[in-house]
Coordinates of C-alpha atoms in Angstrom, one line a residue:
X1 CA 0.0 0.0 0.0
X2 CA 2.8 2.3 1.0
X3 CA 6.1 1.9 -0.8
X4 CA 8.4 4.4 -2.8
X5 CA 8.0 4.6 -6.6
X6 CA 9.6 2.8 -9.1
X7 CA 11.3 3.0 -12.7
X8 CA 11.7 1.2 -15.8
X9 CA 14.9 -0.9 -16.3
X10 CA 16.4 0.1 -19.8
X11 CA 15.4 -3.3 -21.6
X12 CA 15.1 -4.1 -25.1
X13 CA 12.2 -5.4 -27.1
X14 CA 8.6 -5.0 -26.6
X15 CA 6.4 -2.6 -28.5
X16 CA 3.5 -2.0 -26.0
X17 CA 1.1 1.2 -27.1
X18 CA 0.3 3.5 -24.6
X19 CA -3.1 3.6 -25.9
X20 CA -5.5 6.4 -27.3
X21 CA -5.3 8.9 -24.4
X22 CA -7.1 12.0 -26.1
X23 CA -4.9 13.5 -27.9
X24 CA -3.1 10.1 -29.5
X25 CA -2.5 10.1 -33.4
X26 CA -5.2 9.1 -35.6
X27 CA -3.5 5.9 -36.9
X28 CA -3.1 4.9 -33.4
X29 CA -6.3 5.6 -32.3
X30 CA -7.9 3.8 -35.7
X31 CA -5.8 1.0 -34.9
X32 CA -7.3 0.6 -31.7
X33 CA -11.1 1.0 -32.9
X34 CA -10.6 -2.0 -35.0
X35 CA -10.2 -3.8 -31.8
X36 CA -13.3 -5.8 -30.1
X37 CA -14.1 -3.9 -27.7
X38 CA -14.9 -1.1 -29.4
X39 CA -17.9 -3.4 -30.7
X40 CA -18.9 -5.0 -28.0
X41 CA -19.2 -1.5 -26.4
X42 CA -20.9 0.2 -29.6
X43 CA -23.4 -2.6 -29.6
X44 CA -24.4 -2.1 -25.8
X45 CA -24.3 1.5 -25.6
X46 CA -27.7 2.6 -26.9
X47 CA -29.5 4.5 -24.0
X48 CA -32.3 2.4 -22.3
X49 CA -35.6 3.5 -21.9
X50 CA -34.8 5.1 -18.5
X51 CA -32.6 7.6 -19.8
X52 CA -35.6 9.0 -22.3
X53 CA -37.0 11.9 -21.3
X54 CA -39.7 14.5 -23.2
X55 CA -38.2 17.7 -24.3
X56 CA -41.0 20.3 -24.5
X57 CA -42.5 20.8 -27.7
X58 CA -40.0 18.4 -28.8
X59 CA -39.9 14.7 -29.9
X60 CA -38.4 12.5 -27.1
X61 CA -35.0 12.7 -27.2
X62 CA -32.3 10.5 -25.7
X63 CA -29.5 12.8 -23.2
X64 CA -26.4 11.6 -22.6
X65 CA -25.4 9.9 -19.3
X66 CA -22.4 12.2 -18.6
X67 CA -25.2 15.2 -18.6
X68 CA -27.6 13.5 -16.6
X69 CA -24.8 13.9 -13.8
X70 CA -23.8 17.6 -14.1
X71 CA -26.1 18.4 -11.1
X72 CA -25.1 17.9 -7.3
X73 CA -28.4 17.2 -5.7
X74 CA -26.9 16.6 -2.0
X75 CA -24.5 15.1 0.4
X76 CA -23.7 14.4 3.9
X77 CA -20.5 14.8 6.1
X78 CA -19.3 11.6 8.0
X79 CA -17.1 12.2 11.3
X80 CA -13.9 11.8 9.4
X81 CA -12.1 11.0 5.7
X82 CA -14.2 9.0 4.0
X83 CA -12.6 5.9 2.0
X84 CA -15.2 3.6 0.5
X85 CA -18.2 4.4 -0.7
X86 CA -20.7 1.8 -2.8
X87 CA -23.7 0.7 -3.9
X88 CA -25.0 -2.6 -3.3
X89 CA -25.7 -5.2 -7.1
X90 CA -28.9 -4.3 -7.2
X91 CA -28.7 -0.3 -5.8
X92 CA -30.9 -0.9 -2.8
X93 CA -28.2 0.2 -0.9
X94 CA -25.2 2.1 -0.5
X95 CA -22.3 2.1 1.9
X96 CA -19.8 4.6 3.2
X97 CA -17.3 4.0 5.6
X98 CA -14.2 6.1 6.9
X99 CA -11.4 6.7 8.9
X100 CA -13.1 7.1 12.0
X101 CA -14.4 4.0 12.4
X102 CA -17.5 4.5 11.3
X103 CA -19.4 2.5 8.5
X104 CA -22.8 3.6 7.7
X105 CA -25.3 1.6 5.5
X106 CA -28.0 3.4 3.8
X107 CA -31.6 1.9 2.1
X108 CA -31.4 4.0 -1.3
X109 CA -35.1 2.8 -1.6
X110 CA -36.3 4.2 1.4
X111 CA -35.4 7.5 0.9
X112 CA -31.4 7.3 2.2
X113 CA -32.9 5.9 5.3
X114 CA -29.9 5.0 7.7
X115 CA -30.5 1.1 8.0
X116 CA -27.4 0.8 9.9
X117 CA -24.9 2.9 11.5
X118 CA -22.0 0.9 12.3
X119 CA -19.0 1.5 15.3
X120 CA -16.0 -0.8 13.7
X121 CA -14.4 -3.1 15.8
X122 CA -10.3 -2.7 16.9
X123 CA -9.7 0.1 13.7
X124 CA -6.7 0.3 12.8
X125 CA -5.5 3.6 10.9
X126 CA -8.3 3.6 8.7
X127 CA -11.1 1.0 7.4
X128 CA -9.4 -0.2 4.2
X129 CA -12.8 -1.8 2.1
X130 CA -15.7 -3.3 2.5
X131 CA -18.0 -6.1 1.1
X132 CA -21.1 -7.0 0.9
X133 CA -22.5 -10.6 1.0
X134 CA -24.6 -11.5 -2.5
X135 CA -27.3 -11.8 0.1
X136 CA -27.0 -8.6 1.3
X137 CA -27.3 -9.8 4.7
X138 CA -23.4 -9.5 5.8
X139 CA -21.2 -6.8 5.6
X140 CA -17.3 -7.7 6.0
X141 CA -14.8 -4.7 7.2
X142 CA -11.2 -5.1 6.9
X143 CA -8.3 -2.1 8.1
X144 CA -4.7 -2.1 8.8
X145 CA -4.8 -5.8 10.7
X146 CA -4.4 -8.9 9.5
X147 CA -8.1 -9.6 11.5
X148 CA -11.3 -8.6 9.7
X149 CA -14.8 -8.5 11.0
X150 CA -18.1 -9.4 9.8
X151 CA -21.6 -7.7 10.9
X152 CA -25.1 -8.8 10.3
X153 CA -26.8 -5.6 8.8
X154 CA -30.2 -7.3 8.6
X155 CA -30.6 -7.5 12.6
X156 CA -33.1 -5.1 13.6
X157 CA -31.0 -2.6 15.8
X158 CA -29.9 0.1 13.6
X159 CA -26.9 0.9 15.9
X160 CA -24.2 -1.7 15.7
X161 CA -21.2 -0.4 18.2
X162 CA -18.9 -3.5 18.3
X163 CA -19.3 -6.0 20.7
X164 CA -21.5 -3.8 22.9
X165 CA -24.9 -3.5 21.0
X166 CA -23.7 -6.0 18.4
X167 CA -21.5 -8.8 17.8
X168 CA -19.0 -8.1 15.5
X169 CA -17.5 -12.0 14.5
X170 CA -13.2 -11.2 13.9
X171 CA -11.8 -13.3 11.7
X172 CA -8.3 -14.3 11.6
X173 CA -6.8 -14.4 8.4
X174 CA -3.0 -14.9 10.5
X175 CA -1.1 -17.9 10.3
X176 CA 0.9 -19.5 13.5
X177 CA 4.2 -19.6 11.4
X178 CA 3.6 -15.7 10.9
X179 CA 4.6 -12.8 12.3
X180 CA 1.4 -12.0 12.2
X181 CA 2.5 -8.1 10.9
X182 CA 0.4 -7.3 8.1
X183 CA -3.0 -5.3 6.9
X184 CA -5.6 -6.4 4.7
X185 CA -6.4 -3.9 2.3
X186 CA -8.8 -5.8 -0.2
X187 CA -11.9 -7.8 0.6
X188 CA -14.4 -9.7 -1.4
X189 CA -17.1 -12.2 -0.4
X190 CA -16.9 -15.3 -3.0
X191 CA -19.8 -15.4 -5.5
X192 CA -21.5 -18.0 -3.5
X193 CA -21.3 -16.0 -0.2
X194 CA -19.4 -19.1 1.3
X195 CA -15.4 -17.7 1.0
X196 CA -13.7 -14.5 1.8
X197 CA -10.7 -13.3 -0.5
X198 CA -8.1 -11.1 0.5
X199 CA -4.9 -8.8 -0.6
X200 CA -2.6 -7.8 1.8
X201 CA 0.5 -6.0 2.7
X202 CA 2.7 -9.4 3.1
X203 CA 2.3 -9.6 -1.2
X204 CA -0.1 -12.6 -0.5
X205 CA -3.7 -13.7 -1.4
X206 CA -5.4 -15.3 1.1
X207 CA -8.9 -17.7 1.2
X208 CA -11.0 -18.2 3.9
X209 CA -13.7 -20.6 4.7
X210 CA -16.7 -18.8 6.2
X211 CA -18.7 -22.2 7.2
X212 CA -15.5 -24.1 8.4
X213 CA -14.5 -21.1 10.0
X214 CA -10.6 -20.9 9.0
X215 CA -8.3 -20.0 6.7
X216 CA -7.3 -22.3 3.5
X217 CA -5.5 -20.6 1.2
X218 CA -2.4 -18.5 1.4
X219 CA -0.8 -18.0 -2.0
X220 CA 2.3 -15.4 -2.1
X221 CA 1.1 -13.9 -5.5
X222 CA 3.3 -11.0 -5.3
X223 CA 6.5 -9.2 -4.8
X224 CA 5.2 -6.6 -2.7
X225 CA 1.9 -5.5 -1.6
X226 CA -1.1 -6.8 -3.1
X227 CA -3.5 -3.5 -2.3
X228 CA -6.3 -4.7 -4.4
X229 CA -8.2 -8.3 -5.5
X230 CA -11.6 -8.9 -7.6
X231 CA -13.2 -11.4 -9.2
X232 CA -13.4 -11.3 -13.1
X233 CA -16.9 -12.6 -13.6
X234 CA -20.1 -14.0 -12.0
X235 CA -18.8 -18.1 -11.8
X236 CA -16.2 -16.4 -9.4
X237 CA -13.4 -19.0 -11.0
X238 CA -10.9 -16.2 -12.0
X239 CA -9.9 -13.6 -9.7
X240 CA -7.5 -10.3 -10.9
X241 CA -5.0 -9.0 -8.4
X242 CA -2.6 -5.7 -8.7
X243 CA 0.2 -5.6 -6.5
X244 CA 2.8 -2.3 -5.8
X245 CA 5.0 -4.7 -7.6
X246 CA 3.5 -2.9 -10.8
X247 CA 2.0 -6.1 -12.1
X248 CA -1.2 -7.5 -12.8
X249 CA -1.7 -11.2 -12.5
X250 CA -5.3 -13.3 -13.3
X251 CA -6.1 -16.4 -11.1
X252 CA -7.7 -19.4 -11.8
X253 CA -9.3 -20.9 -8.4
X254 CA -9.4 -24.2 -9.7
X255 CA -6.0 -24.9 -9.6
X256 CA -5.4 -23.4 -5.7
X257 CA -6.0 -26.8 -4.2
X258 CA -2.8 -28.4 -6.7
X259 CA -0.7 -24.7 -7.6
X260 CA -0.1 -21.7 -6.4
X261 CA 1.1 -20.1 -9.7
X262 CA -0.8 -17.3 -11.5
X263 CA -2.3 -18.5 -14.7
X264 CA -0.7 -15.2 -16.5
X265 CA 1.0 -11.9 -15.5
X266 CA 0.2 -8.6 -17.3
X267 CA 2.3 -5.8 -17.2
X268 CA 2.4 -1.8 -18.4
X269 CA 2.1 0.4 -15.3
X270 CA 5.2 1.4 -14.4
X271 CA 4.5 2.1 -10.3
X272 CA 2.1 0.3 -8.1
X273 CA -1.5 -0.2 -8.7
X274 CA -4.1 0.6 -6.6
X275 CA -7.3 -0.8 -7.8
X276 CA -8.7 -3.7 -10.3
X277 CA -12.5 -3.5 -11.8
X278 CA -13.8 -6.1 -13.8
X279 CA -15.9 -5.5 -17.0
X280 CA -17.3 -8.7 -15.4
X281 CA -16.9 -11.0 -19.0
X282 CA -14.1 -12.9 -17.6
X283 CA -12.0 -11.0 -20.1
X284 CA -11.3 -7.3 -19.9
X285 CA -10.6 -5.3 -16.5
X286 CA -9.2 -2.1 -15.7
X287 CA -6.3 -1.1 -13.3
X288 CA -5.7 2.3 -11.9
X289 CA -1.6 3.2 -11.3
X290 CA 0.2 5.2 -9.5
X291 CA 1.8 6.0 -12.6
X292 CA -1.5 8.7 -12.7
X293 CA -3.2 6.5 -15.3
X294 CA -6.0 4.0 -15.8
X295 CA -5.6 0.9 -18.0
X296 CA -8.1 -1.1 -20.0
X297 CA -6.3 -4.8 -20.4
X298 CA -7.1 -8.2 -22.1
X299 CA -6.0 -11.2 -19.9
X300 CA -5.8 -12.9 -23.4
X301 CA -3.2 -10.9 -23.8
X302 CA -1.6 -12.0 -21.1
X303 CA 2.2 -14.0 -20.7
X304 CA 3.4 -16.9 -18.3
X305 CA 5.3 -14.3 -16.5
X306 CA 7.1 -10.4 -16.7
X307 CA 9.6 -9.7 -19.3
X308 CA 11.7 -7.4 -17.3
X309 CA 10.7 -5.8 -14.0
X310 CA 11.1 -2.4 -13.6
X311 CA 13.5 -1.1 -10.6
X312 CA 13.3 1.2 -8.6
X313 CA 14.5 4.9 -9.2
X314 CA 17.1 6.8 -7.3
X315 CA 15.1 9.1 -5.6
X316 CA 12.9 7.6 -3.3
X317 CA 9.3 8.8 -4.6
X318 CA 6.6 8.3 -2.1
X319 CA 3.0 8.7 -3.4
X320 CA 1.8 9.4 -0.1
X321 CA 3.3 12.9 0.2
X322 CA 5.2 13.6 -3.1
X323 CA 4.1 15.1 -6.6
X324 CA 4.8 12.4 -9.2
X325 CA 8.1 13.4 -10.5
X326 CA 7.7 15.5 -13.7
X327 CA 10.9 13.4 -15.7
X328 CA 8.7 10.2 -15.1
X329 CA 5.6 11.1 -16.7
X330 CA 6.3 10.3 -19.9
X331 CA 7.8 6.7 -19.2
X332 CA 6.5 4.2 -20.9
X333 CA 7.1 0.4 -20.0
X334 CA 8.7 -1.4 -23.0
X335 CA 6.4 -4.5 -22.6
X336 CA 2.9 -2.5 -22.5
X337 CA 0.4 -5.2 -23.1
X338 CA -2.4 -2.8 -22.1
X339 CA -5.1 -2.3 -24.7
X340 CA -5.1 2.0 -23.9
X341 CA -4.2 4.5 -21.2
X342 CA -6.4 7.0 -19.4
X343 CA -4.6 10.6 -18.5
X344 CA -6.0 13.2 -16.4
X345 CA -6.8 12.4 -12.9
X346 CA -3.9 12.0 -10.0
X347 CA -3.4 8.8 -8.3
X348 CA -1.8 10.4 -4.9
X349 CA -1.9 10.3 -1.0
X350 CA -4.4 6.8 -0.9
X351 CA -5.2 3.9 -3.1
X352 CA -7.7 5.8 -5.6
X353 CA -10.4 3.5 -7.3
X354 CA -11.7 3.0 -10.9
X355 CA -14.8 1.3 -12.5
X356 CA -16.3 0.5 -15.5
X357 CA -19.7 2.6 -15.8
X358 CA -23.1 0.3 -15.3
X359 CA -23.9 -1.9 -17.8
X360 CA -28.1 -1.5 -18.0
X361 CA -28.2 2.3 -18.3
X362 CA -24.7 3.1 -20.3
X363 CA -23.6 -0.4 -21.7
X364 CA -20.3 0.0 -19.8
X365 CA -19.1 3.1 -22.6
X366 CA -17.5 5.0 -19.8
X367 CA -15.0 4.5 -16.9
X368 CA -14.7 6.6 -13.9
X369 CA -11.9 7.0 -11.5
X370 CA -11.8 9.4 -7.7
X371 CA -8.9 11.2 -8.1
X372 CA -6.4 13.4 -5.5
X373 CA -7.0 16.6 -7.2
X374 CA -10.6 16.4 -5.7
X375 CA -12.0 15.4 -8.4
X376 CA -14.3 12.5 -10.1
X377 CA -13.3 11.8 -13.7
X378 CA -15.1 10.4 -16.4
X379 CA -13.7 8.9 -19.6
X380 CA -15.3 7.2 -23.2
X381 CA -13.9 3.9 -22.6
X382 CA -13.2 3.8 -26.2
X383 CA -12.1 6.7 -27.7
X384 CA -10.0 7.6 -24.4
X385 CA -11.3 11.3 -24.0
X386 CA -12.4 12.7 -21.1
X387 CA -15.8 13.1 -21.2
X388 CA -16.6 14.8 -17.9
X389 CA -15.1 16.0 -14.4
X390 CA -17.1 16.6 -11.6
X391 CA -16.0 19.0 -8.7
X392 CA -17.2 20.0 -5.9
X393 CA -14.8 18.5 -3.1
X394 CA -12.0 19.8 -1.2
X395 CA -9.5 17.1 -0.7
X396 CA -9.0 14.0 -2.6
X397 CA -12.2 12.0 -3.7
X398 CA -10.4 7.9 -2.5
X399 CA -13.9 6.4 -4.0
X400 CA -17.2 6.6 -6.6
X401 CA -19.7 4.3 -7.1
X402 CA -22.4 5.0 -10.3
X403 CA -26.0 3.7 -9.4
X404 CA -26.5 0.3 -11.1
X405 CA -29.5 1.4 -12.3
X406 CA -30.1 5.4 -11.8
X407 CA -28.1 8.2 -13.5
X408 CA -26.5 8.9 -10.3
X409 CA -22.9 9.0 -9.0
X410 CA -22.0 8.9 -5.5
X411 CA -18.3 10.2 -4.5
X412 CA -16.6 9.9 -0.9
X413 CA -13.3 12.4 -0.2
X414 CA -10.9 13.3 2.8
X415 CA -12.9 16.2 3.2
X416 CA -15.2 13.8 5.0
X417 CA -18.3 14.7 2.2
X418 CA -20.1 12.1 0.7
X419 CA -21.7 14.1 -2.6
X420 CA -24.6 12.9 -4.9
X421 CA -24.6 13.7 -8.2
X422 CA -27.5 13.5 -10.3
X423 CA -30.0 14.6 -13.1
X424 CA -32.3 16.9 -11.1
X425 CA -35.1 15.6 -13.2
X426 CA -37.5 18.8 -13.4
X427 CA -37.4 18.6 -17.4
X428 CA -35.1 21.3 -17.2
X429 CA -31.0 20.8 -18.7
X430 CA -28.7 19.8 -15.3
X431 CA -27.5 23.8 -14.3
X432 CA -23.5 23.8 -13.8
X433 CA -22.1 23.2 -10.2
X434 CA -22.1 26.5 -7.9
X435 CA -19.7 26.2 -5.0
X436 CA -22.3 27.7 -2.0
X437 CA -21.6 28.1 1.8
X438 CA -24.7 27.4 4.3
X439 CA -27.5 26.1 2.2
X440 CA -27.2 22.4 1.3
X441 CA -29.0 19.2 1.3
X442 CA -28.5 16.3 3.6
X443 CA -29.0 13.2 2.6
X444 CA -29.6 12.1 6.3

């Protein structure tokens, strides 16, 4: 999660494009329309009915998705920096949690009701992520610890403080041969509800068995800290992990039980990566970098294992505190096997996440990514351009999560502001974001 930055080792070969990133040549960026994606996403993208609406005096008219979120239409302020924020599969819910220890589950449905208002159990430093059961009857919290702990969030109290008003189960994901020294900063329940899996700061993945209660699998994926895991569709067979080794590696869980060796290694970003999202076809996925750039790959694509690893640079670059020098942002890794590169939003201070945009309202044609400039970011998965940048908040925004359903984005920031954006849906065109002091909405 933490480590200095890194730099390319001057090795030969490879021809890796960096990908059309707005302004990238025409030959490059026709090149890359030829490419499947660029179908599959064309023939998905038309708007769905939902996203219709009657101009007066006018025929019906589609709108754009990216306009339909130019509006802020409210927020709320936790107790401290806010680091996840997301809505449940089906949008019924959404949940923030932060530094402070404090996790809070809304019901989207029921007008941003507060169905539970959780008091984490042993914190440490910061809650790290989140996940929700496919039930949606569990909630799982991991932080800087190699314990996590799981709440049920359909008991009726709506106050859950640890231990005192509710049981908060730990779960050890240590080993006895271990020094026992490390922090979980990715969590995801198995597609079955039955397994945890985890990334941590010891460069492992680890499996645990919720009904036997233990821990099964440790596999040391890595060469340094694995800060994010996922799984790359709904049969939950392969799982995508990005490590501050700069690599990506795909999973099969099939073979944990007779290997522990990755079933292929991609590589392009040339620092750490901070997040994974899956497209959820079992093929493509996206990867942010502390590099300051997204990634769209094609585990087809991928290779039995890296070419040359990149080493690190003289100058000990720390993301946490440091600009990213201006002599490295033009580096390129020799063996790119990324399909294109997203520029524009800043990958500093904390592990900032990216997503592919929902698949029923804007047939996945966008990604979006927080950023440490304050910022959310918007881009055509495609063509690369930015397509929008929404602002309102005052430190950097960690985490977004776009309504599966709604036209509605929901961003989270160190400022401690949890902001909804939306189409104000009076008829009238979204009016451009006016910074005001005093009068605002709550959400709750």
């Amino acid at each position: 999660m933490a480590r200095g930055g890194k730099q390319l080792n001057t090795c030969d070969g490879g021809n890796g494009s960096d990908g059309p990133s707005g302004s990238q040549g025409s030959n490059q960026m026709s090149n890359y329309l030829d490419h499947d994606i660029a179908q599959l996403t064309k023939i998905r993208s038309e708007p769905h009915e939902l996203f219709i609406r009657t101009v007066p005096g006018k025929l019906r008219l589609p709108v754009s998705t990216v306009k339909l979120l130019a509006g802020r239409e409210g927020w709320t302020r936790l107790n401290s920096r806010a680091y996840v924020s997301q809505f449940s599969a089906d949008g019924s819910l959404f949940i923030a949690g932060c530094q402070g220890s404090q996790i809070r589950i809304y019901n989207v449905d029921s007008g941003w009701k507060v169905q539970k208002d959780i008091l984490a159990k042993s914190l440490m430093w910061t809650i790290t992520d989140t996940s929700l059961s496919p039930d949606q009857r569990y909630l799982v919290y991991a932080s800087m610890s190699p314990v996590v702990h799981i709440v049920n969030i359909g008991s009726a109290a709506t106050k859950s403080v640890a231990n005192i008003t509710e049981i908060h189960d730990g779960l050890d994901f240590s080993r006895d041969d271990d020094n026992d020294d490390f922090s979980i900063f990715s969590v995801k329940f198995s597609t079955d509800g039955r397994e945890l899996v985890a990334g941590s700061s010891d460069c492992s993945i680890y499996v645990y068995d919720l009904e036997a209660n233990k821990l099964t699998h440790r596999i040391q994926a890595h060469m340094s800290d694995v800060n994010t895991v996922c799984f790359g569709d709904e049969t939950g067979h392969l799982i995508y992990s990005g490590s501050d080794d700069t690599l990506c590696k795909v999973w099969d869980r099939r073979c944990f039980t007779s290997k522990e060796q990755a079933a292929g290694v991609l590589m392009g970003h040339i620092e750490g990566i901070t997040f994974l999202d899956s497209r959820g076809d079992g093929r493509y996925f996206i990867s942010n970098g502390k590099d300051q750039t997204t990634k769209l790959w094609d585990i087809r694509k991928m290779t039995s294992k890296p070419a040359c690893r990149p080493r690190c640079r003289d100058d000990e670059w720390d993301y946490r505190w440091m600009e990213y020098p201006d002599e490295a942002k033009n580096l390129k890794h020799p063996h790119d096997q990324s399909l294109t590169t997203y520029r524009g939003h800043s990958v500093l201070q904390t592990l900032i996440r990216c997503y592919f945009s929902p698949e029923y309202s804007t047939g996945q044609k966008y990604i979006y990514t927080g950023s440490s400039d304050s910022s959310v970011y918007i881009y055509d998965l495609v063509s690369g351009a930015q397509v929008a940048r929404l602002n309102h908040h005052e430190a950097p925004v960690r985490d977004c999560s776009w309504h599966p359903f709604y036209p509605m984005i929901i961003s989270s920031s160190f400022d401690g502001i949890i902001a909804k954006w939306e189409f104000p849906g009076d008829g009238e065109a979204p009016r451009p974001l006016k910074r005001r002091k005093g009068r605002r909405r709550i959400l709750s």
